[in-house]
Amino acid sequence: MDRLAAMETFVRVVETGSFSGAARQLRVGQPAVSKSVAQLEEYLGVKLLARSTRGLTPTEAGLGYLERAKRALEEAAEAELAARGAGAGLKGRLRICAAVTFARIHLIPLLPKFLAQHPDLDLEIILDDRQIDLVQEGIDVALRMGRLMDSALTARRIARCKRVVLGTPAYFDREGTPATPSELSKHQAVVYLQEGGVWSFRRESSELAVTVQSRLRVTAAEGVRAAVLAHVGLAIASEWMFSPELRSGTVRAVLQEWDLAPHDLWAVFPSGRAATAKTRAFVDFFERSFNA
Amino acid sequence: MSLQARLDAFKADFEAGKPPYSVPRSFIETMHRATAELIESGAAQRARKAGDAAPSFSLADPEGNVISSADLLNRGPLVLSFYRGVWCPYCNMELQALEAARPEFEKYGASLVAISPQTAPNSRKSVRQNKLFLPILSDVKGKVGAAFGLRFNLPDYLVELYKQLKNDLPTFNDDPGWTLPMPARYVIGQDGLILYSEVNPDYTRRPEAEDMIPVLQRAAADRSALHGGDGRSNDPAVEDVATA
């Protein structure tokens, strides 16, 4: 039995809560996963997993083993890296999760350089505007925007971005340009459903908020972009979401004397696991390139 | 000249120690400290804002007539101003600006009321001094202000300063607690939901009266779309938290 491989399998089973979930992440069949865990239990002489109607949960012995196994796997990975020499030989697969539009504009164009720097590394980019479960999905690192909701996650702030009210010149020609936030109540807004139809501003220390009219509400940032570019209405967006169009003048920001709460970009790591050398290399690369 | 421009001009004279107030610099610095701490506390961000249900209220005007938000909302949208009291020159300037805009608000079927924690005799003084027709209501012990998340306790050092300036809030407000509302402006739709909010933890900053007009135009358009232009609505969906 390969003890390290068995440890890895056991850790994935606990994190995903099932043999099938672990099998998907490890790209092996489910029977191989259950066999590996059974061999490990036999070797140790204790039950590591309790099987109940609610799924698989670690036993008390399993919980203690889990923590030490995670540390052992991380140590082994670091040892391999150190042996190969610094900078050389990042290997295997890195699963990165990001919001669709952000990745299209800001992440994916940077990847050829990273791939060229690490010829033995493969990337899987999971694109989703929703906040998916990093542990369940076996994600190494997620790039997330906005405020962090889950305090159990370890995260590192990469950058901060202004948010603005924006629209197309064609929309402003047709409907007029709002001069104050209160004038927004007469405009059509394209609302990103995750954020809602109340727009809050700050000027000096004053807190303003206004409900906007929106006949179009969408669940993905890509839809907000398309609707704004089709002149449907105004939107609140981070400048990241419209970087090319703000540069070219295809969209214009208005009400710039009023501040919207900025968005932060975070690299988020699954809880309970130290970032691996691969993950660190990617986050360092992205932070450097993105802020360049 | 905009209201804020007039407030800024007044503030420049006041803070330069000019008469009639002739306030010493150290007093100004104490006032600045209190404002900075109130801003820093984040209280303004926690107050009721657009999208929230407006707490309902029934409060007396200086003549003792009880005015309820439900009655006002039955007639149309409501512009609501929270102010500190007749002793506050910034509040008086704001009340005058609102009074000047009142006929325009009424074109859109809206009511305008101003609320402060001061007692009826002080409210009568506000009316007289500022030549007001808009109803100004006494919020006993600042309960409605608290329901909107606007009431705060003055820090001890500001209480001491106000005592020196004979700014006797416990008498003005018939309330032993030294509390005030942060100045705030709301436009409330007939369904009881707040359409527009502005909270000013720095009391020297106030919204322009005219800024309410686009919100009222929109509320009027919504009303005619919903009710075939008859201007009637169902009972507003509000939570009752404060009564006279």
Coordinates of C-alpha atoms in Angstrom, one line a residue:
Chain A
M1 CA 0.0 0.0 0.0
D2 CA 1.2 3.5 -0.9
R3 CA 0.6 5.2 2.5
L4 CA 0.8 8.7 1.1
A5 CA -1.7 8.0 -1.7
A6 CA -4.0 6.3 0.9
M7 CA -3.7 9.4 3.2
E8 CA -4.6 11.6 0.2
T9 CA -7.6 9.5 -0.7
F10 CA -8.8 9.5 2.9
V11 CA -8.5 13.3 3.2
R12 CA -10.5 13.8 0.0
V13 CA -13.2 11.4 1.1
V14 CA -13.7 13.4 4.4
E15 CA -13.6 16.7 2.5
T16 CA -16.1 15.7 -0.1
G17 CA -18.2 13.6 2.3
S18 CA -18.4 10.7 -0.2
F19 CA -16.4 8.0 -2.0
S20 CA -17.8 9.2 -5.3
G21 CA -16.8 12.9 -4.7
A22 CA -13.2 11.8 -3.8
A23 CA -13.1 9.6 -6.9
R24 CA -14.1 12.5 -9.1
Q25 CA -11.4 14.7 -7.6
L26 CA -8.7 12.0 -7.8
R27 CA -9.9 10.9 -11.3
V28 CA -10.1 7.2 -10.3
G29 CA -13.1 4.9 -10.0
Q30 CA -15.2 4.8 -6.8
P31 CA -14.2 1.1 -6.0
A32 CA -10.6 2.1 -6.0
V33 CA -11.4 4.8 -3.4
S34 CA -13.3 2.5 -1.1
K35 CA -10.7 -0.2 -1.4
S36 CA -7.9 2.2 -0.6
V37 CA -9.7 3.5 2.6
A38 CA -10.5 -0.1 3.6
Q39 CA -6.8 -1.1 3.3
L40 CA -5.8 1.9 5.3
E41 CA -8.2 1.0 8.1
E42 CA -6.9 -2.6 8.1
Y43 CA -3.3 -1.4 8.2
L44 CA -4.1 0.9 11.2
G45 CA -6.4 -1.5 12.9
V46 CA -9.1 1.2 13.5
K47 CA -12.2 2.4 11.8
L48 CA -11.6 5.9 10.3
L49 CA -15.0 6.4 8.9
A50 CA -18.5 6.0 10.2
R51 CA -21.2 5.2 7.6
S52 CA -24.6 6.5 8.4
T53 CA -27.7 7.5 6.5
R54 CA -26.4 11.0 6.4
G55 CA -23.2 9.9 4.7
L56 CA -19.6 9.4 5.7
T57 CA -18.2 11.1 8.8
P58 CA -14.8 10.5 10.4
T59 CA -14.7 8.6 13.7
E60 CA -12.8 10.1 16.6
A61 CA -9.7 8.2 15.6
G62 CA -10.4 9.3 12.0
L63 CA -10.5 13.0 13.0
G64 CA -7.2 12.8 14.7
Y65 CA -5.7 11.0 11.8
L66 CA -7.1 13.5 9.3
E67 CA -5.3 16.5 10.8
R68 CA -2.0 14.7 10.9
A69 CA -2.5 13.2 7.4
K70 CA -3.1 16.7 6.0
R71 CA 0.1 18.0 7.6
A72 CA 2.1 15.0 6.4
L73 CA 0.8 15.5 2.8
E74 CA 1.8 19.2 2.8
E75 CA 5.2 18.3 4.3
A76 CA 5.7 15.7 1.6
A77 CA 4.8 18.2 -1.2
E78 CA 7.2 20.8 0.3
A79 CA 9.9 18.2 0.6
E80 CA 9.5 17.3 -3.1
L81 CA 9.6 20.9 -4.1
A82 CA 12.7 21.6 -2.0
A83 CA 14.5 18.6 -3.5
R84 CA 13.8 19.7 -7.0
G85 CA 15.2 23.1 -6.3
A86 CA 13.4 26.5 -6.0
G87 CA 11.4 27.6 -8.9
A88 CA 11.8 24.4 -10.8
G89 CA 9.2 21.8 -11.3
L90 CA 5.8 22.7 -10.1
K91 CA 3.9 19.7 -11.1
G92 CA 0.4 18.4 -11.4
R93 CA -2.9 20.2 -11.5
L94 CA -4.1 23.4 -10.0
R95 CA -7.9 24.1 -9.7
I96 CA -8.7 27.8 -9.7
C97 CA -12.2 29.2 -9.4
A98 CA -13.2 32.7 -10.5
A99 CA -16.3 34.7 -11.6
V100 CA -17.0 34.3 -15.3
T101 CA -16.6 37.9 -16.5
F102 CA -13.7 38.8 -14.3
A103 CA -11.8 35.7 -15.5
R104 CA -12.6 36.4 -19.1
I105 CA -11.2 40.0 -18.9
H106 CA -8.5 39.7 -16.3
L107 CA -7.4 36.2 -15.5
I108 CA -7.4 34.1 -18.7
P109 CA -5.4 36.6 -20.8
L110 CA -2.6 36.3 -18.2
L111 CA -2.5 32.5 -18.1
P112 CA -0.3 31.8 -21.2
K113 CA 2.6 33.4 -19.4
F114 CA 2.0 31.3 -16.2
L115 CA 1.7 28.1 -18.2
A116 CA 4.9 28.9 -20.1
Q117 CA 6.7 29.4 -16.8
H118 CA 5.5 26.0 -15.4
P119 CA 5.5 23.5 -18.3
D120 CA 4.6 20.6 -16.0
L121 CA 1.6 22.3 -14.4
D122 CA -2.0 21.9 -15.7
L123 CA -4.7 24.4 -14.8
E124 CA -8.4 23.8 -14.4
I125 CA -10.4 27.1 -14.2
I126 CA -13.8 26.7 -12.7
L127 CA -15.9 29.7 -13.8
D128 CA -18.9 30.5 -11.6
D129 CA -20.4 33.8 -10.4
R130 CA -21.8 32.0 -7.3
Q131 CA -19.7 31.3 -4.3
I132 CA -19.1 27.5 -4.6
D133 CA -17.9 25.3 -1.8
L134 CA -14.1 25.2 -2.3
V135 CA -13.6 22.0 -0.2
Q136 CA -16.4 20.1 -1.9
E137 CA -15.2 21.1 -5.3
G138 CA -11.5 20.5 -4.6
I139 CA -10.6 24.0 -5.4
D140 CA -7.0 25.1 -4.6
V141 CA -7.7 28.8 -4.7
A142 CA -10.6 31.1 -5.6
L143 CA -10.5 34.7 -6.9
R144 CA -13.5 36.4 -5.3
M145 CA -14.8 40.0 -5.3
G146 CA -16.6 41.9 -2.7
R147 CA -16.9 41.4 1.0
L148 CA -16.0 38.0 2.3
M149 CA -18.9 36.3 4.0
D150 CA -17.3 33.1 5.3
S151 CA -15.0 33.8 8.2
A152 CA -13.7 30.2 8.2
L153 CA -11.9 30.9 4.9
T154 CA -8.4 32.1 4.8
A155 CA -7.9 34.9 2.3
R156 CA -5.4 37.4 1.0
R157 CA -6.4 40.7 -0.5
I158 CA -5.0 41.2 -4.0
A159 CA -6.4 44.6 -5.0
R160 CA -9.2 47.1 -4.4
C161 CA -11.4 48.5 -7.1
K162 CA -13.7 51.5 -7.4
R163 CA -17.3 50.9 -8.3
V164 CA -19.1 53.3 -10.5
V165 CA -22.5 54.0 -12.0
L166 CA -22.1 53.6 -15.7
G167 CA -24.0 53.6 -19.0
T168 CA -23.5 54.0 -22.7
P169 CA -23.4 57.4 -24.5
A170 CA -26.5 56.2 -26.5
Y171 CA -28.4 55.7 -23.2
F172 CA -27.4 59.1 -21.8
D173 CA -28.4 60.7 -25.1
R174 CA -31.9 59.1 -24.9
E175 CA -32.6 59.4 -21.2
G176 CA -30.3 62.2 -19.9
T177 CA -27.4 62.1 -17.6
P178 CA -28.2 61.9 -13.9
A179 CA -26.6 64.8 -11.9
T180 CA -27.5 63.5 -8.4
P181 CA -28.2 60.0 -7.0
S182 CA -31.8 61.1 -6.4
E183 CA -32.2 61.5 -10.2
L184 CA -31.4 57.8 -10.5
S185 CA -35.0 57.1 -9.4
K186 CA -36.1 58.2 -12.8
H187 CA -33.7 56.1 -14.7
Q188 CA -33.8 52.5 -15.8
A189 CA -31.2 50.3 -14.0
V190 CA -29.9 46.9 -14.9
V191 CA -29.8 45.2 -11.6
Y192 CA -27.4 42.4 -10.7
L193 CA -29.6 40.2 -8.6
Q194 CA -27.0 39.4 -6.0
E195 CA -26.7 43.1 -5.2
G196 CA -30.3 44.3 -5.5
G197 CA -32.1 47.5 -6.5
V198 CA -31.0 49.8 -3.6
W199 CA -27.9 51.8 -4.5
S200 CA -26.0 53.3 -1.6
F201 CA -23.6 56.2 -1.9
R202 CA -21.4 58.3 0.3
R203 CA -20.4 61.9 -0.1
E204 CA -18.1 63.3 2.5
S205 CA -19.6 61.6 5.5
S206 CA -23.2 61.6 4.3
E207 CA -24.9 58.3 3.6
L208 CA -27.3 58.3 0.7
A209 CA -29.4 55.5 -0.7
V210 CA -32.0 55.4 -3.5
T211 CA -34.2 52.6 -4.9
V212 CA -33.8 52.3 -8.6
Q213 CA -36.3 51.1 -11.2
S214 CA -35.3 48.0 -13.0
R215 CA -37.2 46.1 -15.6
L216 CA -34.2 43.9 -16.1
R217 CA -32.6 41.9 -13.4
V218 CA -29.9 39.3 -14.1
T219 CA -27.9 36.8 -12.2
A220 CA -24.6 37.0 -13.9
A221 CA -22.2 39.9 -14.4
E222 CA -22.0 38.8 -18.1
G223 CA -25.7 39.6 -18.4
V224 CA -25.3 43.0 -16.8
R225 CA -22.5 43.9 -19.2
A226 CA -24.5 42.8 -22.3
A227 CA -27.6 44.7 -21.1
V228 CA -25.6 47.9 -20.5
L229 CA -23.9 47.6 -23.9
A230 CA -27.4 47.1 -25.4
H231 CA -28.3 50.5 -23.9
V232 CA -31.0 49.1 -21.6
G233 CA -30.0 51.1 -18.6
L234 CA -27.5 52.1 -16.1
A235 CA -25.6 49.7 -13.8
I236 CA -23.4 49.8 -10.8
A237 CA -20.2 47.9 -11.5
S238 CA -16.6 47.6 -10.5
E239 CA -14.4 49.3 -13.0
W240 CA -12.9 45.8 -13.6
M241 CA -16.1 44.6 -15.1
F242 CA -16.0 47.2 -17.9
S243 CA -12.2 47.9 -18.1
P244 CA -12.0 47.8 -21.9
E245 CA -15.2 49.8 -22.5
L246 CA -14.3 52.5 -19.9
R247 CA -10.9 52.9 -21.7
S248 CA -12.5 53.1 -25.2
G249 CA -15.4 55.3 -24.1
T250 CA -18.0 52.7 -25.1
V251 CA -19.4 53.2 -21.5
R252 CA -19.1 56.3 -19.3
A253 CA -19.1 56.6 -15.5
V254 CA -21.3 59.2 -14.0
L255 CA -22.0 60.6 -10.5
Q256 CA -18.3 60.5 -9.7
E257 CA -18.5 62.9 -6.8
W258 CA -20.4 60.3 -4.9
D259 CA -18.5 57.2 -3.7
L260 CA -19.8 53.6 -3.8
A261 CA -18.3 51.1 -1.4
P262 CA -15.3 49.7 -3.3
H263 CA -14.9 46.0 -4.2
D264 CA -11.9 44.0 -3.0
L265 CA -10.4 41.2 -4.9
W266 CA -9.4 38.3 -2.7
A267 CA -7.5 35.1 -3.2
V268 CA -9.4 32.6 -1.0
F269 CA -8.0 29.3 0.2
P270 CA -10.1 26.4 1.4
S271 CA -10.1 26.4 5.2
G272 CA -8.0 24.0 7.3
R273 CA -5.3 23.6 4.6
A274 CA -2.1 25.5 4.1
A275 CA -1.6 26.9 0.6
T276 CA 0.5 24.5 -1.4
A277 CA 3.6 25.7 -3.3
K278 CA 1.6 25.6 -6.6
T279 CA -1.1 27.7 -5.2
R280 CA 1.3 30.2 -3.7
A281 CA 3.2 30.4 -7.0
F282 CA -0.1 31.1 -8.9
V283 CA -1.3 33.8 -6.4
D284 CA 2.1 35.5 -6.4
F285 CA 2.1 35.5 -10.2
F286 CA -1.5 36.8 -10.5
E287 CA -1.0 39.5 -7.9
R288 CA 2.1 40.8 -9.6
S289 CA 0.7 40.7 -13.1
F290 CA -2.8 42.0 -12.2
N291 CA -1.4 45.0 -10.3
A292 CA 1.3 45.7 -12.9
Chain B
M1 CA -27.5 79.7 -4.1
S2 CA -27.8 76.1 -3.0
L3 CA -28.6 75.2 0.6
Q4 CA -25.2 73.5 1.0
A5 CA -23.5 76.7 -0.3
R6 CA -25.3 78.8 2.3
L7 CA -24.5 76.3 5.1
D8 CA -20.9 76.3 4.0
A9 CA -20.8 80.1 4.1
F10 CA -22.4 80.1 7.6
K11 CA -20.0 77.5 8.8
A12 CA -16.9 79.4 7.6
D13 CA -18.0 82.5 9.6
F14 CA -19.1 80.4 12.6
E15 CA -15.8 78.6 12.7
A16 CA -13.8 81.8 12.2
G17 CA -15.3 82.9 15.6
K18 CA -17.2 85.8 14.0
P19 CA -20.2 87.4 15.8
P20 CA -23.0 86.9 16.7
Y21 CA -21.8 83.5 18.0
S22 CA -18.1 84.4 18.6
V23 CA -17.3 80.9 19.5
P24 CA -13.7 80.2 20.7
R25 CA -11.5 77.9 18.6
S26 CA -11.3 75.3 21.4
F27 CA -15.1 74.9 21.3
I28 CA -15.0 74.4 17.6
E29 CA -12.4 71.7 18.0
T30 CA -14.5 69.9 20.5
M31 CA -17.5 70.0 18.1
H32 CA -15.2 68.6 15.3
R33 CA -14.1 65.8 17.6
A34 CA -17.7 64.8 18.4
T35 CA -18.6 64.8 14.7
A36 CA -15.6 62.8 13.7
E37 CA -16.4 60.2 16.4
L38 CA -20.0 60.0 15.3
I39 CA -18.9 59.4 11.7
E40 CA -16.3 56.9 12.8
S41 CA -18.9 54.9 14.8
G42 CA -20.7 53.9 11.6
A43 CA -24.1 54.8 13.1
A44 CA -25.2 56.5 9.8
Q45 CA -24.6 53.3 7.9
R46 CA -26.9 51.4 10.3
A47 CA -29.8 53.8 10.1
R48 CA -32.9 53.0 8.0
K49 CA -32.3 53.5 4.4
A50 CA -33.9 53.2 1.0
G51 CA -35.4 49.8 0.5
D52 CA -36.3 49.4 4.2
A53 CA -39.8 49.7 5.6
A54 CA -40.2 53.1 7.3
P55 CA -41.2 52.9 11.0
S56 CA -44.7 54.4 11.3
F57 CA -45.4 57.2 13.8
S58 CA -48.1 59.4 15.3
L59 CA -46.7 62.6 16.7
A60 CA -48.2 65.9 17.9
D61 CA -47.7 69.2 16.2
P62 CA -47.1 72.4 18.3
E63 CA -50.9 72.9 18.7
G64 CA -51.4 69.3 20.0
N65 CA -52.9 67.9 16.8
V66 CA -51.7 64.3 16.3
I67 CA -50.4 63.6 12.8
S68 CA -49.9 60.0 11.8
S69 CA -47.6 58.7 9.0
A70 CA -50.4 56.3 8.0
D71 CA -52.8 59.2 7.3
L72 CA -50.1 61.1 5.4
L73 CA -49.2 58.1 3.3
N74 CA -52.8 57.5 2.4
R75 CA -52.7 60.9 0.7
G76 CA -49.4 60.5 -1.1
P77 CA -45.7 60.0 -0.7
L78 CA -44.0 61.6 2.3
V79 CA -40.9 63.7 2.6
L80 CA -39.6 63.5 6.1
S81 CA -36.8 65.6 7.7
F82 CA -35.2 64.8 11.0
Y83 CA -33.6 67.9 12.5
R84 CA -32.0 68.7 15.9
G85 CA -33.8 71.8 17.2
V86 CA -34.4 75.5 16.9
W87 CA -31.1 76.1 18.7
C88 CA -29.3 74.7 15.6
P89 CA -28.7 77.3 12.9
Y90 CA -28.0 74.7 10.2
C91 CA -31.4 73.1 11.0
N92 CA -33.2 76.4 10.7
M93 CA -31.6 77.0 7.3
E94 CA -32.6 73.6 6.1
L95 CA -36.2 74.1 7.4
Q96 CA -36.4 77.4 5.4
A97 CA -35.2 75.6 2.2
L98 CA -37.7 72.8 2.7
E99 CA -40.5 75.4 3.3
A100 CA -39.5 77.1 0.0
A101 CA -39.7 73.8 -1.9
R102 CA -43.0 72.7 -0.2
P103 CA -45.4 73.9 -3.0
E104 CA -43.3 72.0 -5.5
F105 CA -43.5 68.8 -3.4
E106 CA -47.3 69.3 -3.1
K107 CA -47.6 69.3 -6.9
Y108 CA -46.7 65.6 -6.8
G109 CA -49.2 64.9 -4.1
A110 CA -46.5 64.6 -1.4
S111 CA -46.6 65.7 2.2
L112 CA -43.7 67.3 4.0
V113 CA -43.1 67.0 7.8
A114 CA -40.1 67.8 10.0
I115 CA -39.4 65.9 13.2
S116 CA -37.2 66.9 16.2
P117 CA -37.1 65.9 19.8
Q118 CA -37.8 69.4 21.1
T119 CA -41.0 70.3 23.0
A120 CA -44.1 72.1 21.6
P121 CA -43.0 75.7 22.7
N122 CA -39.6 75.2 21.0
S123 CA -41.4 73.9 17.9
R124 CA -43.6 77.0 17.9
K125 CA -40.4 79.1 18.0
S126 CA -39.1 77.1 15.0
V127 CA -42.3 77.9 13.1
R128 CA -42.3 81.6 14.0
Q129 CA -38.6 82.1 13.4
N130 CA -38.5 80.3 10.1
K131 CA -42.0 81.3 8.9
L132 CA -43.0 77.7 8.4
F133 CA -46.2 76.2 7.2
L134 CA -45.0 72.7 7.0
P135 CA -46.0 70.6 10.1
I136 CA -43.2 70.2 12.6
L137 CA -43.7 67.4 15.1
S138 CA -42.3 66.7 18.6
D139 CA -40.7 63.4 18.9
V140 CA -40.9 62.8 22.6
K141 CA -37.6 61.4 23.9
G142 CA -36.5 60.8 20.3
K143 CA -38.4 57.5 20.0
V144 CA -39.2 57.9 16.3
G145 CA -35.6 59.0 15.6
A146 CA -34.5 55.9 17.5
A147 CA -36.8 53.7 15.4
F148 CA -35.1 55.1 12.3
G149 CA -31.7 54.4 13.8
L150 CA -30.8 58.1 14.1
R151 CA -30.8 58.7 17.8
F152 CA -27.4 58.8 19.5
N153 CA -26.0 59.7 23.0
L154 CA -23.9 62.9 23.1
P155 CA -20.4 62.1 24.5
D156 CA -19.7 63.6 28.0
Y157 CA -17.3 66.2 26.7
L158 CA -19.9 67.5 24.3
V159 CA -22.5 67.6 27.1
E160 CA -20.1 69.8 29.1
L161 CA -19.6 72.1 26.2
Y162 CA -23.4 72.4 25.5
K163 CA -23.9 73.2 29.2
Q164 CA -21.3 76.0 29.0
L165 CA -23.1 77.4 25.9
K166 CA -26.4 77.2 27.7
N167 CA -27.6 74.8 25.1
D168 CA -29.9 73.0 27.6
L169 CA -31.1 70.0 25.7
P170 CA -32.8 68.4 28.8
T171 CA -35.1 71.4 29.0
F172 CA -35.5 72.0 25.3
N173 CA -36.4 68.3 24.8
D174 CA -38.0 67.6 28.2
D175 CA -35.7 64.6 28.4
P176 CA -32.9 64.1 31.0
G177 CA -31.0 62.0 28.6
W178 CA -28.6 64.0 26.3
T179 CA -29.6 62.5 23.0
L180 CA -30.1 63.9 19.5
P181 CA -31.0 62.5 16.1
M182 CA -28.5 62.6 13.2
P183 CA -30.1 65.0 10.7
A184 CA -31.7 62.9 8.0
R185 CA -34.1 63.1 5.0
Y186 CA -36.4 60.4 3.8
V187 CA -38.8 60.0 0.9
I188 CA -41.3 57.3 1.8
G189 CA -43.6 55.7 -0.9
Q190 CA -47.2 55.0 -0.3
D191 CA -46.5 51.4 0.4
G192 CA -44.4 52.5 3.4
L193 CA -41.1 51.6 1.8
I194 CA -38.3 54.2 1.8
L195 CA -37.5 55.4 -1.7
Y196 CA -34.7 57.8 -0.8
S197 CA -32.6 58.3 2.3
E198 CA -29.8 60.6 3.3
V199 CA -28.3 60.6 6.8
N200 CA -25.9 63.3 7.8
P201 CA -23.7 62.5 10.8
D202 CA -21.9 65.8 10.1
Y203 CA -24.8 68.2 10.9
T204 CA -23.3 70.9 8.7
R205 CA -24.2 68.9 5.6
R206 CA -27.8 68.6 4.3
P207 CA -29.4 67.5 1.1
E208 CA -30.9 70.1 -1.2
A209 CA -34.6 70.3 -1.1
E210 CA -34.8 70.0 -4.9
D211 CA -33.1 66.6 -4.7
M212 CA -36.4 65.1 -3.5
I213 CA -38.2 66.1 -6.7
P214 CA -37.1 63.3 -9.1
V215 CA -38.0 60.8 -6.4
L216 CA -41.4 62.3 -6.0
Q217 CA -41.9 62.4 -9.8
R218 CA -41.1 58.7 -9.9
A219 CA -43.5 58.0 -7.0
A220 CA -46.2 59.9 -8.8
A221 CA -45.6 58.0 -12.0
D222 CA -45.8 54.7 -10.1
R223 CA -49.0 55.7 -8.4
S224 CA -50.8 56.6 -11.6
A225 CA -49.6 53.4 -13.2
L226 CA -50.8 51.3 -10.2
H227 CA -54.1 53.1 -9.4
G228 CA -55.2 54.5 -12.7
G229 CA -54.3 57.9 -11.5
D230 CA -56.8 58.2 -8.6
G231 CA -54.0 58.5 -6.1
R232 CA -55.4 56.1 -3.6
S233 CA -53.5 53.3 -2.1
N234 CA -54.1 50.4 0.2
D235 CA -53.0 50.7 3.8
P236 CA -49.3 51.1 4.0
A237 CA -47.4 48.1 5.0
V238 CA -45.5 49.5 7.9
E239 CA -44.5 48.3 11.4
D240 CA -45.9 50.5 14.2
V241 CA -43.1 51.3 16.6
A242 CA -43.8 54.7 18.0
T243 CA -46.9 56.7 18.8
A244 CA -47.5 60.0 20.5

